[in-house]
XYZ file of C-alpha atoms in Angstrom:
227
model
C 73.242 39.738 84.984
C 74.588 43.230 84.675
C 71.915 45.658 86.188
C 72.167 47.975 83.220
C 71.172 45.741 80.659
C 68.074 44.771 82.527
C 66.034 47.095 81.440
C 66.356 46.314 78.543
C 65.159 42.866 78.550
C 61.586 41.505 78.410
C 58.950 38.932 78.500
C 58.562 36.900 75.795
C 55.387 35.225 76.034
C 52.927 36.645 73.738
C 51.483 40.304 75.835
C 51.978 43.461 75.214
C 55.696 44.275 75.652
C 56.969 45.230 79.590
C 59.864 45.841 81.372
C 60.919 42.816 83.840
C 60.551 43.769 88.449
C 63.907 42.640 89.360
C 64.269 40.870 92.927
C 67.909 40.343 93.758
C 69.248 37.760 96.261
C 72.737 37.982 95.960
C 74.401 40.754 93.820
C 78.602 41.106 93.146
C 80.361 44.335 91.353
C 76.646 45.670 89.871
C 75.659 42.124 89.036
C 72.687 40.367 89.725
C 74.126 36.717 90.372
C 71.089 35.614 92.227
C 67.298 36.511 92.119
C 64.360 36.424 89.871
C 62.888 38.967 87.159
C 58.992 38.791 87.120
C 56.504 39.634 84.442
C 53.812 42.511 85.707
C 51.675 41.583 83.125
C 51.590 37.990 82.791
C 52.861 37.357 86.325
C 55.769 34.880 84.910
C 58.932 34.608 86.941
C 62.505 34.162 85.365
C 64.930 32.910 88.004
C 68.505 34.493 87.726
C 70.935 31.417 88.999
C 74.857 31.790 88.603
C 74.333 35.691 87.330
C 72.505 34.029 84.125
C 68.921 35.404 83.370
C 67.260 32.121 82.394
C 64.182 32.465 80.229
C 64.026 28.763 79.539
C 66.690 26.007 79.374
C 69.546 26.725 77.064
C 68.279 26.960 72.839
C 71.345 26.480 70.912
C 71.915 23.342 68.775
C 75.632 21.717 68.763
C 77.419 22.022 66.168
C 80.711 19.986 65.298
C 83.694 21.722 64.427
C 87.745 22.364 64.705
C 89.424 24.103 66.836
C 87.653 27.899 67.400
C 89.416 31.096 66.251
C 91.388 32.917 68.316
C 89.462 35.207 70.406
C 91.325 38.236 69.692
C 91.187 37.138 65.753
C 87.300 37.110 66.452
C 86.891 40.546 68.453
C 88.622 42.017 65.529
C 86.521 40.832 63.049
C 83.751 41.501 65.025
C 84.155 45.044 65.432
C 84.494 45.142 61.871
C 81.536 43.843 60.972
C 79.046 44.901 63.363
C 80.787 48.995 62.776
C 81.751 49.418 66.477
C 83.291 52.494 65.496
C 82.360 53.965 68.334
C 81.078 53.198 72.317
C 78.114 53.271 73.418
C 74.739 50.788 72.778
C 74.216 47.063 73.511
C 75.039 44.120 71.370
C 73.745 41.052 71.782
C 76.482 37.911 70.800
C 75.169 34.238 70.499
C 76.881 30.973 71.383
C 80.227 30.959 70.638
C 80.447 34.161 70.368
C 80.575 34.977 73.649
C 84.734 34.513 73.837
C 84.699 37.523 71.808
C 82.956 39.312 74.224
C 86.239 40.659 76.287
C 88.157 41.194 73.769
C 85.459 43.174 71.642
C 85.277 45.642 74.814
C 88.843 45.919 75.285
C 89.548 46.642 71.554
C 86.305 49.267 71.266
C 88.099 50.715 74.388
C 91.583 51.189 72.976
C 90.180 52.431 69.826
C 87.806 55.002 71.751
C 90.747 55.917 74.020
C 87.913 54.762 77.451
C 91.402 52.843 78.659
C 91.909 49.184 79.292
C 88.627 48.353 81.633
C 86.207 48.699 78.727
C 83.836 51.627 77.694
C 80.814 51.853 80.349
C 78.792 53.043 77.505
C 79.137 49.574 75.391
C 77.300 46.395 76.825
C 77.312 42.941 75.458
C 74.467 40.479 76.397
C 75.436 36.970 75.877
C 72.923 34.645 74.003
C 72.991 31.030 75.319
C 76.846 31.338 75.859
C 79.336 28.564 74.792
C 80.985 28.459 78.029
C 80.458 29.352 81.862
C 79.382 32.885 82.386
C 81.051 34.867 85.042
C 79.173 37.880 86.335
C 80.901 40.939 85.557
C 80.105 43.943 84.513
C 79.427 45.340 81.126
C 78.419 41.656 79.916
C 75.161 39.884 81.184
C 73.730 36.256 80.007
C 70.763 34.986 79.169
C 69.304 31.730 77.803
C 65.690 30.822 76.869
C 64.421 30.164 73.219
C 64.052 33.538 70.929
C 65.478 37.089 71.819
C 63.995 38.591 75.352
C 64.501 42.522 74.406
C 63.346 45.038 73.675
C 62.354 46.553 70.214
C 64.824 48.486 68.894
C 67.236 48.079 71.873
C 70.434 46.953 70.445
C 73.061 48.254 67.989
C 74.262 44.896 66.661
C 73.386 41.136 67.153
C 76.082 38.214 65.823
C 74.864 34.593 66.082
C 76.349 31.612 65.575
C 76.246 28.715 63.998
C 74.308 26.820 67.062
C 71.933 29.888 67.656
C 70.950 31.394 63.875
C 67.708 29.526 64.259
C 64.860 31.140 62.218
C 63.115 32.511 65.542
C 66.641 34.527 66.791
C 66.808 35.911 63.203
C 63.313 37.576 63.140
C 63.605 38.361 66.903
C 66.977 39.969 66.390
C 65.972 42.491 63.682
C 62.574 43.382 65.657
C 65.340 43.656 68.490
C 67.500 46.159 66.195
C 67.449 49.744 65.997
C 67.164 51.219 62.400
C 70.880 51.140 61.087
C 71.554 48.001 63.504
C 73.755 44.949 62.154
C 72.952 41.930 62.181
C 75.941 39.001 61.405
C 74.987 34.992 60.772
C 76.525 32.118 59.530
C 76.891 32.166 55.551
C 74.354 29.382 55.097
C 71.630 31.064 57.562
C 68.472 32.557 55.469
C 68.682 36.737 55.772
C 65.356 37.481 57.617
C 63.020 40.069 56.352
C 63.542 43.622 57.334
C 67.434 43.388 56.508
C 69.558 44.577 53.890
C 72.736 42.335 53.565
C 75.595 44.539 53.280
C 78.710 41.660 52.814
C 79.306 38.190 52.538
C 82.267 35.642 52.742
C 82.615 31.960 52.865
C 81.600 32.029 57.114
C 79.235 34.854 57.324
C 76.947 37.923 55.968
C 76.552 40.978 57.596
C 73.051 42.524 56.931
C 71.609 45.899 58.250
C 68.116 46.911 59.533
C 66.123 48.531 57.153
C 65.688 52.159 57.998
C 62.555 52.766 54.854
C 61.943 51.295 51.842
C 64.491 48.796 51.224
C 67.143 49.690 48.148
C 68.913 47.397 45.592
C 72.865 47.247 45.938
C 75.606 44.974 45.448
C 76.502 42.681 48.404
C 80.881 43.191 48.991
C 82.160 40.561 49.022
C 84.282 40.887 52.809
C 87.953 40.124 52.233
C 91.160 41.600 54.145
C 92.479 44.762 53.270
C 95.693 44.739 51.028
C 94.554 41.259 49.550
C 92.770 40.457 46.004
């Protein structure tokens, strides 16, 4: 777990919000890879094992499918829809998602001129990844059911297809700051507090509502140059 994103996470059984006391046993390039994160409030424990912050077993469903789009492909489209114009902030990517994650960095990087290592503003927290995690820094993992941050901490969540369940959707946009994007499978229901923005045949994109929430035609997301 990258020590910067930590404090942003938090416990999610059913207190009043807290920040997590980290006790590191082994730690590699600003990484926790071993230790625990306990609750002051409820006096829970979460064991980091394998640089993985592990809030319960893994949560995301399998889901069949071809071959996965290229990773670059992914990152692009990513950036896209999430508006990483910009460094800086924390998004949070679920499942499959997560082989976007170096990619994303190195392409908000180039774009941001921050050179080939990644911005150190941008962070990604992985949400039950699809593969092995490495520890490295900016990206941390965690897995548990539901979204273990904190209000209003991240500029843009995208789940997949194996972790749009009904309980990451609502935590996600509580887990949004006002303007945040939030990007789900086509066929996931938009949780309240959103405002989809786009749409294709494999996703929406939907922002958090900053006020009252305003009518608006959803655009329809396409390539440029095509009809």
């Amino acid at each position: 777990m990258f020590v910067d994103l930590i404090d942003a996470l938090r416990c999610p059984r059913p207190h009043d919000p807290t920040w997590l006391v980290t006790a590191a046993h082994t730690t590699r390039a600003r990484c926790v890879v071993e230790g625990t994160l306990g609750c002051p409030v409820c006096r829970t424990t979460y064991p980091v094992a394998g640089g993985v912050a592990r809030f319960g077993p893994p949560n995301a469903r399998a889901v069949p499918g071809g071959p996965p789009p290229s990773p670059d492909d992914e990152a692009l489209r990513l950036a896209a829809l999430l508006g990483l114009t910009d460094a800086g902030g924390i998004v949070a990517l679920g499942g499959a998602w997560d082989a976007a994650a170096d990619p994303l960095l190195a392409l908000v990087a180039d774009a941001t001129g921050a050179g080939p290592a990644g911005h150190p503003d941008l962070r990604v927290l992985l949400i039950d990844p699809a593969s092995p995690y490495a520890p490295r820094p900016p990206v941390g993992a965690v897995t548990g059911a539901g979204l273990p941050v904190a209000a209003g901490a991240l500029r843009g969540v995208a789940l997949d297809a194996g972790t749009a369940d009904a309980e990451r959707l609502t935590g996600a946009v509580a887990a949004l700051r006002p303007g945040g994007r939030l990007v789900a499978p086509a066929d996931a229901p938009a949780p309240a507090g959103v405002r989809e923005l786009a749409r294709d045949a494999r996703h929406w994109v939907a922002e958090r509502e900053t006020g009252p929430a305003s009518a608006g035609p959803v655009v329809p997301l396409r390539r440029a140059g095509r009809s």
